[in-house]
């Protein structure tokens, strides 16, 4: 009995140690579980930030509408004299095109043609390098006609029919005939008739009908357009 006393004491101490050890393990597991749950309650997914437009940057402005283009010059006829009053000039405008006639009524003439720009300027060309340079302003065309050996300044005002530019081509008595006439606003006529390439003053036409008689044959001079 005396030997069993220390043994019981040792056994009781061992059981107490085991009990304390199991108690510590249980408490540690609870602490870990509680910590995980607490951590799960605190941590939350933050929302993804939404991109916002940079402040201070000007918004794109609409592109400016194109400026309206200039309209073409109006269709019209013009007739006038050179500055030295030696010759006549007529110009006909149609749909941005022009045809002109320079004539001294004797033996010098030139037919010229070309384009008219929207601003009324023009450069018309003819045979032998002849050039008419002019500009339409209001109801008048002013410019020059370069005939090679000489340059003529001119002014041609807007013409109202029967004033204007006329031409007739035909075969008369076996010869090619080509006539050009400028009827000025005053009613005066200036023209040249070529017979087989030989120029001479043209006979007078009836401006109302264009009728003209050449070497006994009746012809009709028509208004000239580009």
Coordinates of N, CA and C in Angstrom, one line a residue, residues 31-215:
X31 N -9.7 29.5 -31.7 CA -9.1 30.8 -32.0 C -8.9 30.9 -33.5
X32 N -8.4 29.8 -34.0 CA -8.1 29.9 -35.5 C -9.3 30.0 -36.3
X33 N -10.4 29.3 -35.9 CA -11.7 29.4 -36.6 C -12.3 30.7 -36.5
X34 N -12.2 31.3 -35.3 CA -12.8 32.6 -35.0 C -12.0 33.6 -35.8
X35 N -10.7 33.5 -35.9 CA -9.9 34.5 -36.6 C -10.2 34.5 -38.1
X36 N -10.4 33.3 -38.6 CA -10.7 33.2 -40.1 C -12.1 33.8 -40.4
X37 N -13.1 33.5 -39.5 CA -14.4 34.1 -39.7 C -14.3 35.6 -39.6
X38 N -13.6 36.1 -38.6 CA -13.5 37.6 -38.5 C -12.8 38.2 -39.6
X39 N -11.8 37.5 -40.1 CA -11.1 38.0 -41.3 C -12.0 38.0 -42.5
X40 N -12.8 37.0 -42.7 CA -13.8 37.0 -43.8 C -14.8 38.0 -43.7
X41 N -15.2 38.5 -42.5 CA -16.2 39.5 -42.3 C -15.6 40.9 -42.7
X42 N -14.3 41.1 -42.4 CA -13.7 42.4 -42.6 C -13.3 42.6 -44.1
X43 N -12.7 41.5 -44.7 CA -12.2 41.7 -46.1 C -13.4 41.6 -47.1
X44 N -13.5 42.6 -47.9 CA -14.5 42.6 -49.0 C -13.9 43.1 -50.3
X45 N -14.4 42.5 -51.4 CA -13.8 42.9 -52.7 C -14.2 44.4 -53.0
X46 N -13.2 45.1 -53.3 CA -13.4 46.6 -53.6 C -13.9 46.7 -55.0
X47 N -14.8 47.5 -55.4 CA -15.4 47.6 -56.7 C -14.3 48.2 -57.7
X48 N -14.3 47.7 -58.9 CA -13.4 48.2 -59.9 C -13.7 49.6 -60.3
X49 N -12.7 50.5 -60.2 CA -13.0 51.9 -60.4 C -13.4 52.1 -61.9
X50 N -14.4 53.0 -62.1 CA -14.9 53.3 -63.4 C -14.0 54.4 -64.0
X51 N -13.6 54.2 -65.3 CA -12.7 55.2 -65.9 C -13.6 56.5 -66.2
X52 N -13.1 57.6 -65.8 CA -13.8 58.9 -66.1 C -13.0 59.7 -67.1
X53 N -13.6 60.5 -67.9 CA -12.9 61.3 -68.9 C -12.0 62.3 -68.2
X54 N -10.8 62.5 -68.7 CA -9.9 63.4 -68.1 C -10.5 64.8 -68.1
X55 N -10.3 65.4 -66.9 CA -10.9 66.8 -66.7 C -10.0 67.8 -67.4
X56 N -10.6 68.9 -67.9 CA -9.9 69.9 -68.5 C -9.6 69.7 -70.0
X57 N -9.9 68.6 -70.6 CA -9.7 68.3 -72.0 C -10.9 68.7 -72.8
X58 N -10.7 69.6 -73.8 CA -11.9 70.1 -74.5 C -12.5 69.0 -75.4
X59 N -13.8 69.0 -75.5 CA -14.5 68.1 -76.3 C -14.3 68.4 -77.8
X60 N -14.3 67.4 -78.6 CA -14.0 67.6 -80.1 C -15.2 68.4 -80.7
X61 N -14.8 69.5 -81.3 CA -15.8 70.4 -81.9 C -16.1 69.9 -83.3
X62 N -17.3 70.0 -83.8 CA -17.6 69.6 -85.2 C -16.8 70.3 -86.2
X63 N -16.5 69.6 -87.3 CA -15.7 70.2 -88.3 C -16.5 71.3 -89.0
X64 N -15.9 72.4 -89.4 CA -16.7 73.5 -90.0 C -17.2 73.1 -91.4
X65 N -18.4 73.5 -91.7 CA -19.0 73.2 -93.0 C -18.2 73.9 -94.1
X66 N -18.0 73.3 -95.2 CA -17.3 73.9 -96.3 C -18.0 75.2 -96.8
X67 N -17.1 76.2 -97.1 CA -17.7 77.5 -97.6 C -18.3 77.2 -99.0
X68 N -19.4 77.9 -99.3 CA -20.0 77.7 -100.6 C -19.2 78.2 -101.7
X69 N -19.1 77.4 -102.8 CA -18.3 77.7 -103.9 C -19.0 78.8 -104.7
X70 N -18.1 79.6 -105.4 CA -18.6 80.7 -106.2 C -19.4 80.1 -107.4
X71 N -20.5 80.8 -107.7 CA -21.3 80.4 -108.9 C -20.7 80.9 -110.1
X72 N -21.0 80.2 -111.2 CA -20.4 80.6 -112.5 C -21.0 81.9 -113.0
X73 N -20.2 82.6 -113.8 CA -20.7 83.9 -114.3 C -22.0 83.7 -115.2
X74 N -22.9 84.6 -115.2 CA -24.1 84.4 -116.0 C -23.9 84.5 -117.5
X75 N -24.7 83.8 -118.2 CA -24.7 83.8 -119.7 C -25.1 85.2 -120.2
X76 N -24.3 85.7 -121.1 CA -24.6 87.1 -121.6 C -23.7 87.4 -122.8
X77 N -24.1 88.4 -123.5 CA -23.3 88.9 -124.7 C -22.8 90.3 -124.4
X78 N -21.6 90.6 -124.9 CA -20.9 91.9 -124.6 C -20.3 92.4 -125.9
X79 N -20.4 93.7 -126.1 CA -19.8 94.3 -127.3 C -19.3 95.7 -127.0
X80 N -18.2 96.1 -127.7 CA -17.7 97.4 -127.5 C -16.6 97.7 -128.4
X81 N -15.8 98.8 -128.1 CA -14.8 99.3 -129.0 C -13.4 99.2 -128.3
X82 N -12.4 99.2 -129.1 CA -11.0 99.3 -128.5 C -10.8 100.7 -128.0
X83 N -9.8 100.9 -127.1 CA -9.6 102.2 -126.5 C -9.2 103.2 -127.5
X84 N -8.6 102.8 -128.6 CA -8.2 103.8 -129.7 C -9.3 104.0 -130.7
X85 N -10.5 103.3 -130.5 CA -11.6 103.4 -131.4 C -11.3 102.9 -132.8
X86 N -10.3 102.1 -133.0 CA -10.0 101.6 -134.3 C -10.7 100.2 -134.7
X87 N -11.1 99.5 -133.6 CA -11.6 98.2 -133.9 C -12.8 97.9 -132.9
X88 N -13.4 96.8 -133.1 CA -14.5 96.4 -132.2 C -14.2 95.0 -131.6
X89 N -14.8 94.7 -130.4 CA -14.6 93.5 -129.8 C -16.0 93.0 -129.2
X90 N -16.3 91.7 -129.4 CA -17.5 91.1 -128.9 C -17.1 89.8 -128.2
X91 N -17.8 89.6 -127.1 CA -17.6 88.4 -126.3 C -18.9 87.8 -125.9
X92 N -19.0 86.5 -126.1 CA -20.3 85.8 -125.7 C -19.9 84.7 -124.6
X93 N -20.7 84.7 -123.5 CA -20.4 83.8 -122.4 C -21.6 82.8 -122.3
X94 N -21.2 81.5 -122.2 CA -22.2 80.5 -122.0 C -21.7 79.4 -121.2
X95 N -22.3 79.2 -120.0 CA -21.9 78.0 -119.1 C -20.4 77.9 -118.8
X96 N -19.8 79.1 -118.5 CA -18.4 79.1 -118.2 C -17.5 79.0 -119.3
X97 N -18.0 79.1 -120.6 CA -17.2 79.1 -121.8 C -17.3 80.5 -122.4
X98 N -16.4 80.9 -123.3 CA -16.4 82.2 -123.9 C -15.9 82.1 -125.4
X99 N -16.5 82.8 -126.3 CA -16.0 83.0 -127.6 C -16.0 84.5 -127.9
X100 N -14.9 85.0 -128.5 CA -14.8 86.4 -128.8 C -14.3 86.6 -130.2
X101 N -14.6 87.9 -130.7 CA -14.2 88.2 -132.0 C -13.7 89.7 -132.0
X102 N -12.4 89.8 -132.5 CA -11.8 91.1 -132.7 C -11.8 91.4 -134.2
X103 N -12.2 92.6 -134.5 CA -12.4 93.0 -135.9 C -12.2 94.5 -136.1
X104 N -11.4 94.8 -137.2 CA -11.2 96.3 -137.5 C -12.1 96.7 -138.6
X105 N -12.9 95.8 -139.2 CA -13.8 96.1 -140.3 C -13.1 96.3 -141.6
X106 N -11.8 95.9 -141.7 CA -11.1 96.1 -143.0 C -10.4 94.8 -143.4
X107 N -9.4 94.5 -142.7 CA -8.6 93.3 -143.0 C -8.0 92.5 -141.8
X108 N -8.3 93.0 -140.7 CA -7.7 92.4 -139.5 C -8.8 91.8 -138.5
X109 N -8.7 90.5 -138.2 CA -9.7 89.9 -137.4 C -9.1 88.7 -136.6
X110 N -9.8 88.3 -135.6 CA -9.4 87.1 -134.9 C -10.5 86.5 -134.1
X111 N -10.7 85.2 -134.2 CA -11.7 84.5 -133.4 C -10.9 83.9 -132.2
X112 N -11.4 84.0 -131.0 CA -10.8 83.5 -129.8 C -11.8 82.8 -128.9
X113 N -11.3 81.8 -128.2 CA -12.2 81.1 -127.3 C -11.4 80.5 -126.1
X114 N -12.1 80.2 -125.0 CA -11.5 79.6 -123.8 C -12.5 79.6 -122.7
X115 N -12.0 79.4 -121.5 CA -12.9 79.3 -120.3 C -13.0 80.6 -119.5
X116 N -14.0 80.7 -118.7 CA -14.2 81.9 -117.9 C -14.2 81.4 -116.4
X117 N -13.4 81.9 -115.6 CA -13.3 81.5 -114.2 C -14.5 82.1 -113.4
X118 N -14.7 81.5 -112.2 CA -15.9 82.0 -111.4 C -15.8 83.4 -111.0
X119 N -14.5 84.0 -110.9 CA -14.4 85.4 -110.6 C -14.5 86.3 -111.8
X120 N -14.8 85.8 -112.9 CA -15.1 86.6 -114.1 C -13.8 86.8 -115.0
X121 N -12.7 86.3 -114.6 CA -11.5 86.5 -115.4 C -11.4 85.5 -116.5
X122 N -10.8 85.8 -117.6 CA -10.7 84.9 -118.8 C -9.4 85.2 -119.5
X123 N -9.0 84.1 -120.2 CA -7.8 84.2 -121.1 C -8.2 83.3 -122.3
X124 N -8.5 84.0 -123.4 CA -9.0 83.4 -124.6 C -7.9 83.4 -125.7
X125 N -7.8 82.3 -126.4 CA -6.7 82.2 -127.4 C -7.3 82.0 -128.8
X126 N -6.5 82.4 -129.8 CA -6.9 82.2 -131.2 C -5.8 81.8 -132.0
X127 N -5.9 81.9 -133.3 CA -4.8 81.5 -134.2 C -3.7 82.5 -134.2
X128 N -2.5 82.1 -134.6 CA -1.4 82.9 -134.7 C -0.9 83.5 -133.4
X129 N -1.3 82.8 -132.3 CA -0.9 83.2 -131.0 C -1.6 84.4 -130.4
X130 N -2.8 84.8 -131.0 CA -3.6 85.9 -130.5 C -4.2 85.6 -129.2
X131 N -4.2 86.5 -128.3 CA -4.7 86.3 -126.9 C -5.6 87.5 -126.5
X132 N -6.8 87.1 -125.9 CA -7.6 88.1 -125.3 C -7.6 87.8 -123.8
X133 N -7.2 88.8 -123.0 CA -7.2 88.7 -121.5 C -8.3 89.7 -121.0
X134 N -9.2 89.3 -120.3 CA -10.3 90.2 -119.8 C -10.8 89.8 -118.4
X135 N -11.7 90.7 -117.9 CA -12.3 90.4 -116.6 C -13.7 91.0 -116.6
X136 N -14.7 90.2 -116.2 CA -16.0 90.7 -116.1 C -16.3 91.3 -114.7
X137 N -16.7 92.6 -114.7 CA -17.1 93.3 -113.5 C -18.4 94.0 -113.7
X138 N -19.4 93.5 -113.0 CA -20.7 94.1 -113.2 C -21.3 93.7 -114.6
X139 N -21.5 94.7 -115.4 CA -22.1 94.5 -116.8 C -21.1 94.9 -117.8
X140 N -19.8 94.7 -117.5 CA -18.8 95.2 -118.5 C -17.6 94.3 -118.4
X141 N -17.0 94.0 -119.6 CA -15.7 93.3 -119.7 C -14.7 94.2 -120.2
X142 N -13.6 94.3 -119.4 CA -12.5 95.1 -119.8 C -11.2 94.3 -119.9
X143 N -10.3 94.6 -120.8 CA -9.1 93.8 -121.0 C -8.3 94.3 -122.2
X144 N -7.5 93.3 -122.7 CA -6.7 93.6 -123.9 C -6.8 92.5 -124.9
X145 N -6.5 92.8 -126.1 CA -6.4 91.8 -127.2 C -5.0 92.0 -127.8
X146 N -4.2 90.9 -127.7 CA -2.8 90.9 -128.2 C -2.8 90.3 -129.6
X147 N -2.6 91.1 -130.6 CA -2.7 90.6 -132.0 C -1.3 90.4 -132.5
X148 N -0.3 90.2 -131.6 CA 1.1 89.9 -132.1 C 1.9 91.1 -132.2
X149 N 1.7 91.9 -133.3 CA 2.4 93.1 -133.5 C 1.9 94.3 -132.7
X150 N 0.7 94.1 -132.2 CA 0.1 95.2 -131.4 C -0.9 94.7 -130.4
X151 N -1.0 95.4 -129.3 CA -1.9 95.1 -128.2 C -3.0 96.2 -128.1
X152 N -4.2 95.8 -128.0 CA -5.3 96.7 -128.0 C -6.1 96.6 -126.6
X153 N -6.3 97.7 -125.9 CA -7.2 97.7 -124.8 C -8.6 97.9 -125.3
X154 N -9.6 97.3 -124.5 CA -10.9 97.4 -125.0 C -11.9 97.4 -123.7
X155 N -13.1 97.8 -124.0 CA -14.2 97.8 -123.0 C -15.5 97.3 -123.8
X156 N -16.1 96.3 -123.3 CA -17.3 95.8 -123.9 C -18.4 95.7 -122.9
X157 N -19.5 96.4 -123.2 CA -20.7 96.5 -122.3 C -21.7 95.4 -122.6
X158 N -22.5 95.0 -121.7 CA -23.5 94.0 -121.9 C -24.4 94.4 -123.0
X159 N -24.6 93.5 -124.0 CA -25.4 93.8 -125.2 C -26.8 93.1 -125.1
X160 N -27.8 93.9 -125.6 CA -29.1 93.3 -125.7 C -29.5 93.2 -127.2
X161 N -30.0 92.0 -127.5 CA -30.3 91.8 -128.9 C -31.2 92.9 -129.5
X162 N -30.9 93.2 -130.7 CA -30.1 92.5 -131.7 C -28.6 92.8 -131.6
X163 N -28.1 93.5 -130.7 CA -26.7 93.7 -130.5 C -26.0 92.4 -130.2
X164 N -24.7 92.2 -130.6 CA -24.0 91.0 -130.3 C -23.1 90.5 -131.4
X165 N -22.8 89.2 -131.4 CA -21.9 88.6 -132.3 C -22.6 87.7 -133.3
X166 N -22.3 87.8 -134.6 CA -22.9 86.9 -135.6 C -21.8 86.4 -136.6
X167 N -22.2 85.2 -137.2 CA -21.3 84.6 -138.1 C -22.0 83.9 -139.2
X168 N -21.5 83.8 -140.4 CA -22.1 83.1 -141.5 C -21.0 82.4 -142.3
X169 N -21.2 81.1 -142.6 CA -20.2 80.4 -143.4 C -21.0 79.7 -144.5
X170 N -20.5 79.7 -145.7 CA -21.2 79.0 -146.9 C -20.2 79.0 -148.0
X171 N -20.7 78.3 -149.1 CA -20.0 78.3 -150.3 C -20.8 79.1 -151.4
X172 N -20.1 80.1 -151.9 CA -20.8 81.0 -152.8 C -20.0 81.0 -154.1
X173 N -20.6 80.6 -155.2 CA -19.9 80.5 -156.5 C -18.6 79.8 -156.5
X174 N -18.6 78.7 -155.7 CA -17.4 77.8 -155.7 C -16.4 78.3 -154.7
X175 N -16.6 79.4 -154.0 CA -15.6 79.9 -153.0 C -16.2 79.8 -151.6
X176 N -15.3 79.4 -150.7 CA -15.6 79.3 -149.3 C -15.7 80.7 -148.7
X177 N -16.9 81.0 -148.1 CA -17.2 82.3 -147.6 C -17.3 82.2 -146.0
X178 N -16.6 83.1 -145.3 CA -16.7 83.1 -143.9 C -16.8 84.6 -143.4
X179 N -18.0 84.9 -142.8 CA -18.2 86.3 -142.4 C -18.4 86.4 -140.9
X180 N -17.9 87.5 -140.3 CA -18.1 87.8 -138.9 C -18.6 89.2 -138.7
X181 N -19.6 89.4 -137.8 CA -20.1 90.7 -137.6 C -20.3 91.0 -136.1
X182 N -20.0 92.2 -135.7 CA -20.2 92.7 -134.4 C -21.3 93.8 -134.5
X183 N -22.4 93.7 -133.9 CA -23.4 94.7 -133.9 C -23.3 95.4 -132.5
X184 N -22.9 96.6 -132.5 CA -22.7 97.4 -131.3 C -24.1 97.9 -130.8
X185 N -24.1 98.2 -129.5 CA -25.4 98.7 -128.9 C -25.9 100.0 -129.6
X186 N -25.0 100.7 -130.2 CA -25.5 101.9 -131.0 C -26.1 101.6 -132.3
X187 N -26.0 100.3 -132.7 CA -26.6 99.9 -134.0 C -25.5 99.8 -135.1
X188 N -24.3 100.3 -134.8 CA -23.2 100.3 -135.8 C -22.7 98.9 -136.0
X189 N -22.4 98.5 -137.2 CA -21.9 97.1 -137.5 C -20.4 97.2 -137.9
X190 N -19.7 96.3 -137.5 CA -18.3 96.1 -137.9 C -18.0 94.6 -138.2
X191 N -17.6 94.4 -139.4 CA -17.4 93.0 -139.8 C -16.4 92.8 -141.0
X192 N -16.0 91.6 -141.2 CA -15.1 91.2 -142.3 C -15.6 89.9 -142.9
X193 N -15.6 89.9 -144.2 CA -16.0 88.8 -145.0 C -14.8 88.2 -145.7
X194 N -14.5 86.9 -145.5 CA -13.4 86.2 -146.1 C -13.9 85.4 -147.3
X195 N -13.4 85.7 -148.5 CA -13.7 84.9 -149.7 C -12.4 84.2 -150.0
X196 N -12.5 82.8 -149.8 CA -11.3 82.0 -150.1 C -10.1 82.5 -149.4
X197 N -10.3 83.0 -148.1 CA -9.2 83.4 -147.3 C -8.7 84.9 -147.5
X198 N -9.4 85.6 -148.4 CA -9.1 87.0 -148.7 C -10.1 87.9 -147.9
X199 N -9.6 88.7 -146.9 CA -10.6 89.5 -146.1 C -10.9 90.8 -146.8
X200 N -12.2 91.2 -146.6 CA -12.6 92.5 -147.1 C -13.8 92.9 -146.1
X201 N -14.2 94.2 -146.1 CA -15.3 94.7 -145.3 C -16.6 93.9 -145.6
X202 N -17.3 93.5 -144.6 CA -18.5 92.7 -144.7 C -19.7 93.5 -145.1
X203 N -20.6 93.0 -145.9 CA -21.8 93.8 -146.2 C -22.7 93.8 -144.9
X204 N -23.6 94.7 -144.9 CA -24.4 94.9 -143.7 C -25.5 93.7 -143.6
X205 N -25.7 93.2 -142.4 CA -26.7 92.2 -142.1 C -28.0 92.9 -141.5
X206 N -29.1 92.2 -141.7 CA -30.3 92.6 -141.0 C -30.2 92.0 -139.5
X207 N -30.0 92.8 -138.5 CA -29.8 92.3 -137.2 C -31.0 91.6 -136.6
X208 N -32.1 91.9 -137.1 CA -33.3 91.2 -136.6 C -33.4 89.8 -137.1
X209 N -33.0 89.5 -138.3 CA -33.1 88.2 -138.9 C -31.8 87.6 -139.3
X210 N -30.7 88.4 -139.3 CA -29.4 87.9 -139.7 C -29.2 87.7 -141.2
X211 N -30.2 88.2 -142.0 CA -30.2 88.0 -143.4 C -29.1 88.9 -144.0
X212 N -28.3 88.4 -145.0 CA -27.3 89.1 -145.7 C -27.1 88.5 -147.1
X213 N -26.8 89.4 -148.0 CA -26.6 89.0 -149.4 C -25.1 89.1 -149.8
X214 N -24.5 88.0 -150.2 CA -23.1 87.9 -150.6 C -23.0 87.5 -152.0
X215 N -22.5 88.4 -152.9 CA -22.3 88.1 -154.3 C -23.6 87.6 -154.9

